[in-house]
Amino acid sequence: MHSFSQRFATLIARLVQKPLLALVRSPAIMRRLFTLNAIIGVRTPKGLTLTPLRLGGRTCTLCNMGQRHDHGTLLYIHGGAFVIGNLRGYRHLVAALGQRAGMRAVFLNYRRAPEHPFPAALDDAEAAWRALVADPDTGPLSLAGDSAGGNIALALLHRIIAKGLPLPAAVAVLSPVTDLRLLNESLAANRRHDPLVSTRWGARGVAAYLNGADPEQPEASPILGDFTGAPPVLIHADTTEVLFDDARLMADRLRCQGVDVTLACQTGLPHVWHMSVGRTPEADASVAEVADFLAAHATKAPALDSRPPTL
């Protein structure tokens, strides 16, 4: 049985947020609604400081709760169907991960579709990664993302491996989108069960992001990639969400390639329930699990080579 606060959050997702995602087609309006939802429903943690950064020419923000950075730096890539999502809606989650993990938590404000389609967001992630690798103060470097940001994080990991860039100590993805071909069975089987994600909304976001690009390439659909030699990966997903197969099959793919992967599943929670951190015990526990995973592997990571290869 879920907590009362979580049941209430799930009810709001089903009755308010999911219908809005299905009905509102304008990215500009959806962005305003996302920010309004953050203003109303997300309390800024006490002691949070936000420091603007420029990494590889990309706009980022350091989200700090006054913690030590003994376990290095976390680059976080937000979700939002490649179209919405911003610092106002994510700073509490990124700060909570950084505080628990003992990491310098960096939020990437990547370029969004439809104004900037594939591979703009991935290019931004790579530019930020290269800048962090070149920074002697970075320490062990970890990578995380949710939903569409999980897609970008895994695509970035694929690109890092392919280009021979320094690897992250570990990667965590929350309810990731891994297959932009949109063929997985859970998209239909869980359509009514998923408390939050409308498949119409998701399909519009994917179409805006791809803008005609081939989804059958690993940088668009990481599930098709080669991750041999990747660091440990943690995947969080809920069995009732439409993207469950994206998570489950991605874990199978990584496992077959020799990657140390953990698939941790819940049942009956909304897509990326971690966004309720500070409001529900379920979100608090899951964020703590992700942070502890990242911190544990950061302590084992060798020092980064601060000289990225010239390609």
GROMACS .gro file of C-alpha atoms in nm, residues 33-299:
model
  267
   33LEU     CA    1   0.197   2.474  -1.767
   34PHE     CA    2   0.507   2.280  -1.661
   35THR     CA    3   0.650   2.589  -1.494
   36LEU     CA    4   0.315   2.670  -1.329
   37ASN     CA    5   0.293   2.316  -1.195
   38ALA     CA    6   0.644   2.353  -1.052
   39ILE     CA    7   0.560   2.686  -0.889
   40ILE     CA    8   0.244   2.545  -0.730
   41GLY     CA    9   0.356   2.194  -0.644
   42VAL     CA   10   0.731   2.202  -0.584
   43ARG     CA   11   0.882   2.366  -0.279
   44THR     CA   12   1.235   2.496  -0.317
   45PRO     CA   13   1.452   2.313  -0.059
   46LYS     CA   14   1.589   2.529   0.220
   47GLY     CA   15   1.954   2.609   0.171
   48LEU     CA   16   1.951   2.551  -0.205
   49THR     CA   17   2.189   2.768  -0.403
   50LEU     CA   18   2.186   2.786  -0.781
   51THR     CA   19   2.503   2.884  -0.964
   52PRO     CA   20   2.495   2.940  -1.342
   53LEU     CA   21   2.766   2.761  -1.539
   54ARG     CA   22   2.878   2.753  -1.901
   55LEU     CA   23   3.004   2.412  -2.004
   56GLY     CA   24   3.118   2.375  -2.360
   57GLY     CA   25   2.915   2.681  -2.451
   58ARG     CA   26   2.601   2.525  -2.301
   59THR     CA   27   2.394   2.673  -2.020
   60CYS     CA   28   2.404   2.468  -1.701
   61THR     CA   29   2.329   2.525  -1.333
   62LEU     CA   30   2.505   2.395  -1.024
   63CYS     CA   31   2.239   2.289  -0.769
   64ASN     CA   32   2.398   2.283  -0.424
   65MET     CA   33   2.257   2.214  -0.079
   66GLY     CA   34   2.582   2.291   0.099
   67GLN     CA   35   2.707   1.932   0.080
   68ARG     CA   36   3.066   1.821   0.041
   69HIS     CA   37   3.165   1.696  -0.304
   70ASP     CA   38   3.368   1.396  -0.195
   71HIS     CA   39   3.212   1.179  -0.466
   72GLY     CA   40   3.273   1.408  -0.761
   73THR     CA   41   3.022   1.552  -1.006
   74LEU     CA   42   2.684   1.443  -1.141
   75LEU     CA   43   2.560   1.561  -1.480
   76TYR     CA   44   2.178   1.543  -1.481
   77ILE     CA   45   1.971   1.549  -1.803
   78HIS     CA   46   1.603   1.631  -1.753
   79GLY     CA   47   1.297   1.476  -1.916
   80GLY     CA   48   0.988   1.626  -2.078
   81ALA     CA   49   0.934   1.437  -2.407
   82PHE     CA   50   1.227   1.635  -2.555
   83VAL     CA   51   0.999   1.942  -2.560
   84ILE     CA   52   0.942   2.070  -2.205
   85GLY     CA   53   1.125   2.066  -1.870
   86ASN     CA   54   1.337   2.332  -1.704
   87LEU     CA   55   1.542   2.415  -1.397
   88ARG     CA   56   1.239   2.546  -1.204
   89GLY     CA   57   1.075   2.205  -1.221
   90TYR     CA   58   1.387   1.997  -1.162
   91ARG     CA   59   1.613   2.182  -0.922
   92HIS     CA   60   1.467   2.010  -0.615
   93LEU     CA   61   1.533   1.664  -0.763
   94VAL     CA   62   1.883   1.743  -0.887
   95ALA     CA   63   1.973   1.906  -0.555
   96ALA     CA   64   1.839   1.608  -0.358
   97LEU     CA   65   2.045   1.365  -0.565
   98GLY     CA   66   2.359   1.573  -0.524
   99GLN     CA   67   2.310   1.617  -0.151
  100ARG     CA   68   2.253   1.247  -0.082
  101ALA     CA   69   2.533   1.135  -0.315
  102GLY     CA   70   2.785   1.393  -0.193
  103MET     CA   71   2.829   1.524  -0.546
  104ARG     CA   72   2.842   1.853  -0.728
  105ALA     CA   73   2.508   1.828  -0.911
  106VAL     CA   74   2.494   1.995  -1.254
  107PHE     CA   75   2.165   2.051  -1.439
  108LEU     CA   76   2.198   2.066  -1.819
  109ASN     CA   77   1.967   2.314  -1.989
  110TYR     CA   78   1.984   2.153  -2.332
  111ARG     CA   79   1.817   2.284  -2.646
  112ARG     CA   80   1.465   2.143  -2.685
  113ALA     CA   81   1.249   2.034  -2.976
  114PRO     CA   82   1.078   2.134  -3.194
  115GLU     CA   83   1.297   2.443  -3.231
  116HIS     CA   84   1.611   2.231  -3.199
  117PRO     CA   85   1.548   1.873  -3.315
  118PHE     CA   86   1.775   1.567  -3.294
  119PRO     CA   87   2.067   1.561  -3.235
  120ALA     CA   88   2.087   1.909  -3.078
  121ALA     CA   89   2.014   1.790  -2.722
  122LEU     CA   90   2.267   1.509  -2.752
  123ASP     CA   91   2.529   1.747  -2.893
  124ASP     CA   92   2.470   1.975  -2.593
  125ALA     CA   93   2.515   1.682  -2.356
  126GLU     CA   94   2.841   1.582  -2.523
  127ALA     CA   95   2.972   1.940  -2.510
  128ALA     CA   96   2.894   1.961  -2.138
  129TRP     CA   97   3.054   1.621  -2.078
  130ARG     CA   98   3.375   1.720  -2.254
  131ALA     CA   99   3.391   2.043  -2.051
  132LEU     CA  100   3.347   1.854  -1.724
  133VAL     CA  101   3.609   1.598  -1.821
  134ALA     CA  102   3.854   1.880  -1.891
  135ASP     CA  103   3.787   2.045  -1.551
  136PRO     CA  104   4.042   1.933  -1.288
  137ASP     CA  105   3.785   2.002  -1.013
  138THR     CA  106   3.528   1.761  -1.151
  139GLY     CA  107   3.646   1.450  -0.967
  140PRO     CA  108   3.469   1.122  -1.048
  141LEU     CA  109   3.200   1.200  -1.303
  142SER     CA  110   2.856   1.033  -1.304
  143LEU     CA  111   2.558   1.061  -1.537
  144ALA     CA  112   2.182   1.051  -1.477
  145GLY     CA  113   1.860   1.142  -1.653
  146ASP     CA  114   1.488   1.076  -1.658
  147SER     CA  115   1.240   0.992  -1.933
  148ALA     CA  116   1.357   1.173  -2.250
  149GLY     CA  117   1.662   1.279  -2.049
  150GLY     CA  118   1.726   0.909  -1.986
  151ASN     CA  119   1.726   0.862  -2.362
  152ILE     CA  120   1.980   1.143  -2.402
  153ALA     CA  121   2.191   1.009  -2.115
  154LEU     CA  122   2.208   0.661  -2.267
  155ALA     CA  123   2.272   0.803  -2.615
  156LEU     CA  124   2.552   1.011  -2.464
  157LEU     CA  125   2.696   0.700  -2.300
  158HIS     CA  126   2.689   0.527  -2.639
  159ARG     CA  127   2.868   0.824  -2.798
  160ILE     CA  128   3.123   0.837  -2.515
  161ILE     CA  129   3.209   0.472  -2.572
  162ALA     CA  130   3.220   0.508  -2.952
  163LYS     CA  131   3.447   0.813  -2.937
  164GLY     CA  132   3.672   0.685  -2.662
  165LEU     CA  133   3.591   0.966  -2.419
  166PRO     CA  134   3.640   0.914  -2.044
  167LEU     CA  135   3.360   0.701  -1.905
  168PRO     CA  136   3.129   0.793  -1.620
  169ALA     CA  137   3.173   0.605  -1.295
  170ALA     CA  138   2.807   0.498  -1.319
  171VAL     CA  139   2.483   0.586  -1.496
  172ALA     CA  140   2.129   0.604  -1.355
  173VAL     CA  141   1.821   0.647  -1.572
  174LEU     CA  142   1.467   0.693  -1.441
  175SER     CA  143   1.176   0.567  -1.655
  176PRO     CA  144   1.389   0.612  -1.968
  177VAL     CA  145   1.270   0.633  -2.328
  178THR     CA  146   1.502   0.394  -2.509
  179ASP     CA  147   1.324   0.303  -2.833
  180LEU     CA  148   1.195   0.586  -3.053
  181ARG     CA  149   1.051   0.337  -3.303
  182LEU     CA  150   0.753   0.325  -3.060
  183LEU     CA  151   0.689  -0.046  -3.115
  184ASN     CA  152   0.709  -0.187  -2.761
  185GLU     CA  153   0.401  -0.373  -2.634
  186SER     CA  154   0.370  -0.181  -2.307
  187LEU     CA  155   0.286   0.135  -2.503
  188ALA     CA  156  -0.053  -0.021  -2.576
  189ALA     CA  157  -0.085  -0.269  -2.289
  190ASN     CA  158  -0.030  -0.004  -2.018
  191ARG     CA  159  -0.204   0.284  -2.193
  192ARG     CA  160  -0.492   0.290  -1.945
  193HIS     CA  161  -0.287   0.183  -1.643
  194ASP     CA  162  -0.019   0.453  -1.667
  195PRO     CA  163  -0.121   0.732  -1.427
  196LEU     CA  164   0.065   1.008  -1.609
  197VAL     CA  165   0.193   0.958  -1.961
  198SER     CA  166  -0.040   0.995  -2.256
  199THR     CA  167   0.085   0.800  -2.556
  200ARG     CA  168  -0.041   1.078  -2.782
  201TRP     CA  169   0.176   1.325  -2.592
  202GLY     CA  170   0.476   1.095  -2.611
  203ALA     CA  171   0.436   1.034  -2.983
  204ARG     CA  172   0.413   1.408  -3.051
  205GLY     CA  173   0.731   1.469  -2.852
  206VAL     CA  174   0.922   1.196  -3.032
  207ALA     CA  175   0.806   1.324  -3.372
  208ALA     CA  176   0.914   1.678  -3.282
  209TYR     CA  177   1.253   1.555  -3.164
  210LEU     CA  178   1.326   1.331  -3.460
  211ASN     CA  179   1.195   1.578  -3.720
  212GLY     CA  180   1.224   1.310  -3.985
  213ALA     CA  181   1.547   1.153  -3.857
  214ASP     CA  182   1.576   0.775  -3.861
  215PRO     CA  183   1.481   0.628  -3.521
  216GLU     CA  184   1.675   0.313  -3.606
  217GLN     CA  185   2.008   0.461  -3.501
  218PRO     CA  186   2.157   0.415  -3.155
  219GLU     CA  187   2.186   0.787  -3.086
  220ALA     CA  188   1.808   0.813  -3.124
  221SER     CA  189   1.712   0.468  -2.990
  222PRO     CA  190   1.985   0.361  -2.744
  223ILE     CA  191   1.831   0.014  -2.720
  224LEU     CA  192   1.989  -0.053  -3.061
  225GLY     CA  193   2.339   0.047  -2.947
  226ASP     CA  194   2.659  -0.132  -2.849
  227PHE     CA  195   2.745  -0.062  -2.484
  228THR     CA  196   3.026  -0.310  -2.444
  229GLY     CA  197   3.262  -0.177  -2.179
  230ALA     CA  198   3.001   0.052  -2.020
  231PRO     CA  199   3.011   0.127  -1.646
  232PRO     CA  200   2.739   0.001  -1.407
  233VAL     CA  201   2.388   0.117  -1.496
  234LEU     CA  202   2.082   0.152  -1.272
  235ILE     CA  203   1.738   0.168  -1.433
  236HIS     CA  204   1.426   0.264  -1.237
  237ALA     CA  205   1.083   0.196  -1.386
  238ASP     CA  206   0.726   0.116  -1.288
  239THR     CA  207   0.556  -0.193  -1.426
  240THR     CA  208   0.235   0.002  -1.504
  241GLU     CA  209   0.388   0.278  -1.714
  242VAL     CA  210   0.372   0.279  -2.093
  243LEU     CA  211   0.752   0.294  -2.108
  244PHE     CA  212   0.805  -0.014  -1.894
  245ASP     CA  213   0.925  -0.223  -2.190
  246ASP     CA  214   1.169   0.053  -2.284
  247ALA     CA  215   1.331   0.002  -1.944
  248ARG     CA  216   1.300  -0.377  -1.927
  249LEU     CA  217   1.430  -0.447  -2.276
  250MET     CA  218   1.711  -0.192  -2.236
  251ALA     CA  219   1.824  -0.377  -1.925
  252ASP     CA  220   1.819  -0.704  -2.119
  253ARG     CA  221   2.023  -0.547  -2.398
  254LEU     CA  222   2.287  -0.415  -2.159
  255ARG     CA  223   2.304  -0.744  -1.970
  256CYS     CA  224   2.364  -0.937  -2.293
  257GLN     CA  225   2.655  -0.703  -2.369
  258GLY     CA  226   2.822  -0.775  -2.036
  259VAL     CA  227   2.720  -0.454  -1.861
  260ASP     CA  228   2.653  -0.459  -1.488
  261VAL     CA  229   2.290  -0.343  -1.494
  262THR     CA  230   2.027  -0.326  -1.221
  263LEU     CA  231   1.658  -0.293  -1.309
  264ALA     CA  232   1.464  -0.177  -1.004
  265CYS     CA  233   1.084  -0.184  -1.052
  266GLN     CA  234   0.788  -0.039  -0.867
  267THR     CA  235   0.418  -0.098  -0.932
  268GLY     CA  236   0.143   0.163  -0.937
  269LEU     CA  237   0.360   0.476  -0.928
  270PRO     CA  238   0.357   0.752  -1.192
  271HIS     CA  239   0.623   0.795  -1.455
  272VAL     CA  240   0.935   0.942  -1.288
  273TRP     CA  241   0.774   0.941  -0.943
  274HIS     CA  242   1.110   1.068  -0.818
  275MET     CA  243   0.985   1.418  -0.901
  276SER     CA  244   0.786   1.404  -0.575
  277VAL     CA  245   1.103   1.390  -0.366
  278GLY     CA  246   1.048   1.582  -0.044
  279ARG     CA  247   0.673   1.517  -0.067
  280THR     CA  248   0.629   1.138  -0.069
  281PRO     CA  249   0.825   0.863   0.108
  282GLU     CA  250   0.825   0.654  -0.210
  283ALA     CA  251   1.007   0.925  -0.402
  284ASP     CA  252   1.244   0.991  -0.112
  285ALA     CA  253   1.339   0.623  -0.093
  286SER     CA  254   1.394   0.592  -0.467
  287VAL     CA  255   1.606   0.908  -0.488
  288ALA     CA  256   1.815   0.781  -0.196
  289GLU     CA  257   1.863   0.449  -0.380
  290VAL     CA  258   1.980   0.626  -0.696
  291ALA     CA  259   2.213   0.858  -0.505
  292ASP     CA  260   2.364   0.573  -0.302
  293PHE     CA  261   2.424   0.373  -0.621
  294LEU     CA  262   2.605   0.664  -0.785
  295ALA     CA  263   2.810   0.742  -0.475
  296ALA     CA  264   2.913   0.380  -0.424
  297HIS     CA  265   3.053   0.353  -0.775
  298ALA     CA  266   3.213   0.698  -0.766
  299THR     CA  267   3.426   0.587  -0.472
   0.00000   0.00000   0.00000
